[in-house]
Amino acid sequence: MEKDRAATNTPAPPPGGGIYPLIQVADPNGKDGAVMHVFRPWSLMEAQAAVQGVTPYQQDVMKWMVDIYDVIQSYRLNGVEAGQALQSSIGKNWARVRGGYTGRNRDGQPFPYNTDLDSEGITGDYKHQLEAVFEKMKEAFKKKPNYSELNSTKQKQNETVDDFRVRYEEAFKTHSGIPEDDDDMGVYQQQLKQGLVQNAKKELSDWVSKHFVNLPSAGVPQTMEWLKHADRG
């Protein structure tokens, strides 16, 4: 066991049977940028502090999931510690999405953070329990579209097409209720394209809709070129 731990540069846990997260700190004996991993106690207050910078799930549940995953991996939390972090971040809605999450295996032991070099850390039943919480979070707090806000975000008379795009894309990201996606033919990009055309100045929108025969299958970049061409004309 000690030989295996040395091979992965993982220190032995402290005695006493308590719950200790393995965290990454600067290695004072190493070169610049070198790190080492140490155990230290983990309290509910520390869990609350660790999730302070996490994106609020009410604002963007997808980003919240990424941030929480990063917290678990940064601190190398075991299943119970991850549960404390989740509860601290979700607050009063924890009971609503907890489901069967315990952070423990069938023997009642906390799921360990897998420190194998080729592992992502969160594996097996630990990963399954965490993903089940994420699925419940996505269902409970998915974005709802605000069409009135989108329809009121129109190109101003003296606003360039590029400036309008920046402003509309920000509104679309916040109010469309559609998960962000870079796929040109995906729902997000296609709906964004339609919104840009419909909310551009009327003369530009009408011209592009009439002359750009490939509009239904075009992506946002190509559509923007046509809007700018119409603006120059």
mmCIF file of C-alpha atoms in Angstrom:
data_model
loop_
_atom_site.group_PDB
_atom_site.id
_atom_site.type_symbol
_atom_site.label_atom_id
_atom_site.label_comp_id
_atom_site.label_asym_id
_atom_site.label_seq_id
_atom_site.Cartn_x
_atom_site.Cartn_y
_atom_site.Cartn_z
ATOM 1 C CA MET A 1 0.000 0.000 0.000
ATOM 2 C CA GLU A 2 2.756 2.452 0.959
ATOM 3 C CA LYS A 3 4.610 1.589 -2.236
ATOM 4 C CA ASP A 4 1.513 2.265 -4.345
ATOM 5 C CA ARG A 5 0.911 5.560 -2.552
ATOM 6 C CA ALA A 6 4.476 6.685 -3.166
ATOM 7 C CA ALA A 7 4.127 5.892 -6.849
ATOM 8 C CA THR A 8 1.228 8.320 -7.117
ATOM 9 C CA ASN A 9 2.862 10.932 -4.871
ATOM 10 C CA THR A 10 -0.076 10.624 -2.466
ATOM 11 C CA PRO A 11 0.663 10.955 1.266
ATOM 12 C CA ALA A 12 -0.802 8.624 3.850
ATOM 13 C CA PRO A 13 -3.926 10.017 5.547
ATOM 14 C CA PRO A 14 -3.602 11.263 9.110
ATOM 15 C CA PRO A 15 -4.600 8.912 11.925
ATOM 16 C CA GLY A 16 -7.827 9.137 13.857
ATOM 17 C CA GLY A 17 -10.395 7.970 11.319
ATOM 18 C CA GLY A 18 -11.630 11.496 10.534
ATOM 19 C CA ILE A 19 -12.620 12.832 7.147
ATOM 20 C CA TYR A 20 -9.785 14.725 5.489
ATOM 21 C CA PRO A 21 -9.683 16.111 1.959
ATOM 22 C CA LEU A 22 -6.523 15.861 -0.094
ATOM 23 C CA ILE A 23 -5.677 19.335 -1.408
ATOM 24 C CA GLN A 24 -3.027 20.743 -3.698
ATOM 25 C CA VAL A 25 -0.588 23.299 -2.298
ATOM 26 C CA ALA A 26 2.723 24.794 -3.380
ATOM 27 C CA ASP A 27 5.711 22.520 -2.736
ATOM 28 C CA PRO A 28 8.263 24.597 -0.773
ATOM 29 C CA ASN A 29 11.030 22.151 -1.705
ATOM 30 C CA GLY A 30 10.247 22.009 -5.399
ATOM 31 C CA LYS A 31 10.894 24.227 -8.389
ATOM 32 C CA ASP A 32 8.703 27.186 -9.280
ATOM 33 C CA GLY A 33 5.199 25.950 -9.966
ATOM 34 C CA ALA A 34 5.753 22.605 -8.225
ATOM 35 C CA VAL A 35 2.874 21.336 -6.116
ATOM 36 C CA MET A 36 2.292 18.698 -3.479
ATOM 37 C CA HIS A 37 -0.853 17.179 -1.993
ATOM 38 C CA VAL A 38 -1.587 17.276 1.724
ATOM 39 C CA PHE A 39 -4.429 16.164 3.967
ATOM 40 C CA ARG A 40 -6.182 18.576 6.268
ATOM 41 C CA PRO A 41 -9.517 18.662 8.129
ATOM 42 C CA TRP A 42 -12.643 19.626 6.207
ATOM 43 C CA SER A 43 -15.488 21.347 8.010
ATOM 44 C CA LEU A 44 -18.912 22.542 6.898
ATOM 45 C CA MET A 45 -17.635 26.120 7.174
ATOM 46 C CA GLU A 46 -14.803 25.262 4.801
ATOM 47 C CA ALA A 47 -17.283 23.673 2.426
ATOM 48 C CA GLN A 48 -19.271 26.910 2.457
ATOM 49 C CA ALA A 49 -16.127 28.940 1.794
ATOM 50 C CA ALA A 50 -15.050 26.630 -1.040
ATOM 51 C CA VAL A 51 -18.267 27.214 -2.992
ATOM 52 C CA GLN A 52 -18.366 30.994 -2.534
ATOM 53 C CA GLY A 53 -17.123 31.640 -6.065
ATOM 54 C CA VAL A 54 -19.379 29.076 -7.735
ATOM 55 C CA THR A 55 -21.800 30.432 -10.347
ATOM 56 C CA PRO A 56 -25.287 30.552 -8.760
ATOM 57 C CA TYR A 57 -27.399 27.709 -10.122
ATOM 58 C CA GLN A 58 -30.357 30.078 -10.435
ATOM 59 C CA GLN A 59 -28.285 32.113 -12.896
ATOM 60 C CA ASP A 60 -26.845 29.291 -15.010
ATOM 61 C CA VAL A 61 -27.218 25.714 -13.829
ATOM 62 C CA MET A 62 -24.844 24.372 -16.505
ATOM 63 C CA LYS A 63 -22.008 26.647 -15.375
ATOM 64 C CA TRP A 64 -22.850 25.796 -11.772
ATOM 65 C CA MET A 65 -22.293 22.113 -12.545
ATOM 66 C CA VAL A 66 -18.888 22.824 -14.099
ATOM 67 C CA ASP A 67 -17.878 24.974 -11.122
ATOM 68 C CA ILE A 68 -18.966 22.382 -8.551
ATOM 69 C CA TYR A 69 -17.080 19.678 -10.427
ATOM 70 C CA ASP A 70 -13.988 21.893 -10.350
ATOM 71 C CA VAL A 71 -14.344 22.408 -6.584
ATOM 72 C CA ILE A 72 -14.540 18.661 -5.985
ATOM 73 C CA GLN A 73 -11.501 18.017 -8.149
ATOM 74 C CA SER A 74 -9.473 20.942 -6.791
ATOM 75 C CA TYR A 75 -9.932 19.804 -3.187
ATOM 76 C CA ARG A 76 -10.045 16.099 -4.102
ATOM 77 C CA LEU A 77 -13.161 15.660 -2.010
ATOM 78 C CA ASN A 78 -14.531 12.284 -1.106
ATOM 79 C CA GLY A 79 -18.249 11.568 -1.478
ATOM 80 C CA VAL A 80 -19.289 12.908 1.936
ATOM 81 C CA GLU A 81 -17.252 16.083 1.553
ATOM 82 C CA ALA A 82 -18.706 16.605 -1.920
ATOM 83 C CA GLY A 83 -22.158 16.260 -0.386
ATOM 84 C CA GLN A 84 -21.314 19.015 2.093
ATOM 85 C CA ALA A 85 -20.146 21.231 -0.766
ATOM 86 C CA LEU A 86 -23.329 20.514 -2.723
ATOM 87 C CA GLN A 87 -25.538 21.240 0.270
ATOM 88 C CA SER A 88 -23.676 24.476 0.993
ATOM 89 C CA SER A 89 -24.101 25.644 -2.596
ATOM 90 C CA ILE A 90 -27.691 24.511 -3.175
ATOM 91 C CA GLY A 91 -28.983 25.535 0.244
ATOM 92 C CA LYS A 92 -32.700 25.140 0.922
ATOM 93 C CA ASN A 93 -33.256 23.284 -2.364
ATOM 94 C CA TRP A 94 -30.873 20.460 -1.445
ATOM 95 C CA ALA A 95 -33.712 18.176 -0.302
ATOM 96 C CA ARG A 96 -35.449 18.795 -3.617
ATOM 97 C CA VAL A 97 -32.578 17.456 -5.727
ATOM 98 C CA ARG A 98 -30.651 15.203 -3.357
ATOM 99 C CA GLY A 99 -32.485 12.051 -4.392
ATOM 100 C CA GLY A 100 -30.437 9.033 -3.348
ATOM 101 C CA TYR A 101 -27.175 10.896 -2.859
ATOM 102 C CA THR A 102 -25.318 9.707 0.244
ATOM 103 C CA GLY A 103 -21.699 10.040 -0.825
ATOM 104 C CA ARG A 104 -21.137 6.575 0.672
ATOM 105 C CA ASN A 105 -20.837 3.017 -0.572
ATOM 106 C CA ARG A 106 -22.962 0.078 0.579
ATOM 107 C CA ASP A 107 -20.704 -0.423 3.586
ATOM 108 C CA GLY A 108 -21.327 3.144 4.720
ATOM 109 C CA GLN A 109 -17.832 4.320 3.845
ATOM 110 C CA PRO A 110 -17.342 7.637 1.983
ATOM 111 C CA PHE A 111 -16.649 7.239 -1.717
ATOM 112 C CA PRO A 112 -12.926 7.964 -2.102
ATOM 113 C CA TYR A 113 -11.546 10.468 -4.557
ATOM 114 C CA ASN A 114 -9.616 8.264 -6.974
ATOM 115 C CA THR A 115 -6.024 9.515 -7.083
ATOM 116 C CA ASP A 116 -4.804 7.126 -9.795
ATOM 117 C CA LEU A 117 -2.818 9.049 -12.379
ATOM 118 C CA ASP A 118 -5.109 7.965 -15.230
ATOM 119 C CA SER A 119 -8.319 8.688 -13.326
ATOM 120 C CA GLU A 120 -10.585 11.734 -13.351
ATOM 121 C CA GLY A 121 -10.997 11.307 -9.599
ATOM 122 C CA ILE A 122 -14.776 10.906 -9.484
ATOM 123 C CA THR A 123 -15.505 7.350 -10.572
ATOM 124 C CA GLY A 124 -17.904 4.441 -10.181
ATOM 125 C CA ASP A 125 -20.909 4.834 -7.888
ATOM 126 C CA TYR A 126 -19.529 8.162 -6.670
ATOM 127 C CA LYS A 127 -19.834 9.515 -10.209
ATOM 128 C CA HIS A 128 -23.290 7.983 -10.670
ATOM 129 C CA GLN A 129 -24.644 9.595 -7.495
ATOM 130 C CA LEU A 130 -23.168 12.973 -8.416
ATOM 131 C CA GLU A 131 -24.526 12.828 -11.968
ATOM 132 C CA ALA A 132 -27.985 11.972 -10.610
ATOM 133 C CA VAL A 133 -27.925 15.204 -8.587
ATOM 134 C CA PHE A 134 -26.792 17.131 -11.661
ATOM 135 C CA GLU A 135 -29.680 15.713 -13.707
ATOM 136 C CA LYS A 136 -32.181 16.775 -11.050
ATOM 137 C CA MET A 137 -30.589 20.235 -10.946
ATOM 138 C CA LYS A 138 -30.864 20.618 -14.727
ATOM 139 C CA GLU A 139 -34.503 19.607 -14.657
ATOM 140 C CA ALA A 140 -35.428 21.786 -11.683
ATOM 141 C CA PHE A 141 -33.501 24.911 -12.639
ATOM 142 C CA LYS A 142 -33.220 24.905 -16.411
ATOM 143 C CA LYS A 143 -33.489 28.345 -17.922
ATOM 144 C CA LYS A 144 -36.931 29.562 -18.899
ATOM 145 C CA PRO A 145 -37.227 31.710 -22.018
ATOM 146 C CA ASN A 146 -38.087 35.377 -21.659
ATOM 147 C CA TYR A 147 -39.400 36.255 -25.105
ATOM 148 C CA SER A 148 -40.489 39.768 -24.180
ATOM 149 C CA GLU A 149 -36.920 40.621 -23.190
ATOM 150 C CA LEU A 150 -35.534 39.138 -26.406
ATOM 151 C CA ASN A 151 -38.086 40.858 -28.619
ATOM 152 C CA SER A 152 -37.302 44.205 -27.013
ATOM 153 C CA THR A 153 -33.577 43.852 -27.771
ATOM 154 C CA LYS A 154 -33.578 45.521 -31.180
ATOM 155 C CA GLN A 155 -30.877 47.224 -33.201
ATOM 156 C CA LYS A 156 -30.777 50.940 -32.517
ATOM 157 C CA GLN A 157 -30.853 53.411 -35.368
ATOM 158 C CA ASN A 158 -27.212 54.476 -35.057
ATOM 159 C CA GLU A 159 -25.906 51.098 -33.874
ATOM 160 C CA THR A 160 -23.567 49.073 -36.077
ATOM 161 C CA VAL A 161 -24.454 45.504 -36.966
ATOM 162 C CA ASP A 162 -21.456 44.212 -35.006
ATOM 163 C CA ASP A 163 -22.376 46.181 -31.881
ATOM 164 C CA PHE A 164 -25.952 44.963 -32.152
ATOM 165 C CA ARG A 165 -24.743 41.375 -32.416
ATOM 166 C CA VAL A 166 -22.748 41.675 -29.189
ATOM 167 C CA ARG A 167 -25.711 43.129 -27.330
ATOM 168 C CA TYR A 168 -28.244 40.676 -28.731
ATOM 169 C CA GLU A 169 -26.041 37.630 -28.155
ATOM 170 C CA GLU A 170 -25.698 38.574 -24.488
ATOM 171 C CA ALA A 171 -29.472 38.924 -24.179
ATOM 172 C CA PHE A 172 -30.004 35.648 -26.030
ATOM 173 C CA LYS A 173 -27.589 33.794 -23.772
ATOM 174 C CA THR A 174 -29.431 35.067 -20.705
ATOM 175 C CA HIS A 175 -33.048 34.923 -21.831
ATOM 176 C CA SER A 176 -33.414 32.260 -24.546
ATOM 177 C CA GLY A 177 -33.643 29.326 -22.158
ATOM 178 C CA ILE A 178 -31.573 27.264 -24.619
ATOM 179 C CA PRO A 179 -28.288 25.641 -23.514
ATOM 180 C CA GLU A 180 -25.366 27.372 -25.214
ATOM 181 C CA ASP A 181 -23.866 25.385 -28.088
ATOM 182 C CA ASP A 182 -21.287 26.188 -30.797
ATOM 183 C CA ASP A 183 -22.804 23.852 -33.406
ATOM 184 C CA ASP A 184 -23.771 26.054 -36.383
ATOM 185 C CA MET A 185 -26.738 23.822 -37.165
ATOM 186 C CA GLY A 186 -27.731 23.276 -33.542
ATOM 187 C CA VAL A 187 -30.832 24.760 -31.945
ATOM 188 C CA TYR A 188 -28.928 27.478 -30.065
ATOM 189 C CA GLN A 189 -27.070 28.910 -33.058
ATOM 190 C CA GLN A 190 -30.041 28.625 -35.420
ATOM 191 C CA GLN A 191 -32.395 30.381 -33.011
ATOM 192 C CA LEU A 192 -29.745 33.036 -32.390
ATOM 193 C CA LYS A 193 -29.454 33.590 -36.144
ATOM 194 C CA GLN A 194 -33.191 34.051 -36.521
ATOM 195 C CA GLY A 195 -33.298 36.463 -33.610
ATOM 196 C CA LEU A 196 -30.484 38.569 -35.044
ATOM 197 C CA VAL A 197 -32.261 38.891 -38.381
ATOM 198 C CA GLN A 198 -35.681 39.572 -36.894
ATOM 199 C CA ASN A 199 -34.406 42.190 -34.448
ATOM 200 C CA ALA A 200 -32.036 44.010 -36.774
ATOM 201 C CA LYS A 201 -33.274 47.283 -38.250
ATOM 202 C CA LYS A 202 -36.358 46.593 -40.352
ATOM 203 C CA GLU A 203 -34.797 47.575 -43.657
ATOM 204 C CA LEU A 204 -31.850 45.244 -43.041
ATOM 205 C CA SER A 205 -34.046 42.403 -41.866
ATOM 206 C CA ASP A 206 -36.352 42.717 -44.866
ATOM 207 C CA TRP A 207 -33.463 42.885 -47.352
ATOM 208 C CA VAL A 208 -31.679 39.817 -45.942
ATOM 209 C CA SER A 209 -34.908 37.811 -45.726
ATOM 210 C CA LYS A 210 -35.656 38.617 -49.372
ATOM 211 C CA HIS A 211 -32.238 38.197 -50.984
ATOM 212 C CA PHE A 212 -30.363 35.645 -48.871
ATOM 213 C CA VAL A 213 -31.841 32.433 -50.272
ATOM 214 C CA ASN A 214 -29.625 30.227 -48.083
ATOM 215 C CA LEU A 215 -30.768 31.897 -44.871
ATOM 216 C CA PRO A 216 -32.656 28.823 -43.550
ATOM 217 C CA SER A 217 -29.480 26.701 -43.576
ATOM 218 C CA ALA A 218 -26.874 29.399 -42.911
ATOM 219 C CA GLY A 219 -24.928 29.862 -39.710
ATOM 220 C CA VAL A 220 -24.550 33.035 -37.661
ATOM 221 C CA PRO A 221 -21.234 34.207 -39.243
ATOM 222 C CA GLN A 222 -22.558 34.021 -42.812
ATOM 223 C CA THR A 223 -25.820 35.698 -41.828
ATOM 224 C CA MET A 224 -23.913 38.510 -40.143
ATOM 225 C CA GLU A 225 -22.003 39.156 -43.371
ATOM 226 C CA TRP A 226 -25.299 39.568 -45.216
ATOM 227 C CA LEU A 227 -26.630 41.939 -42.559
ATOM 228 C CA LYS A 228 -23.471 44.041 -42.817
ATOM 229 C CA HIS A 229 -23.717 43.992 -46.608
ATOM 230 C CA ALA A 230 -27.303 45.234 -46.367
ATOM 231 C CA ASP A 231 -26.203 47.954 -43.948
ATOM 232 C CA ARG A 232 -23.522 49.188 -46.357
ATOM 233 C CA GLY A 233 -25.972 49.183 -49.252
#
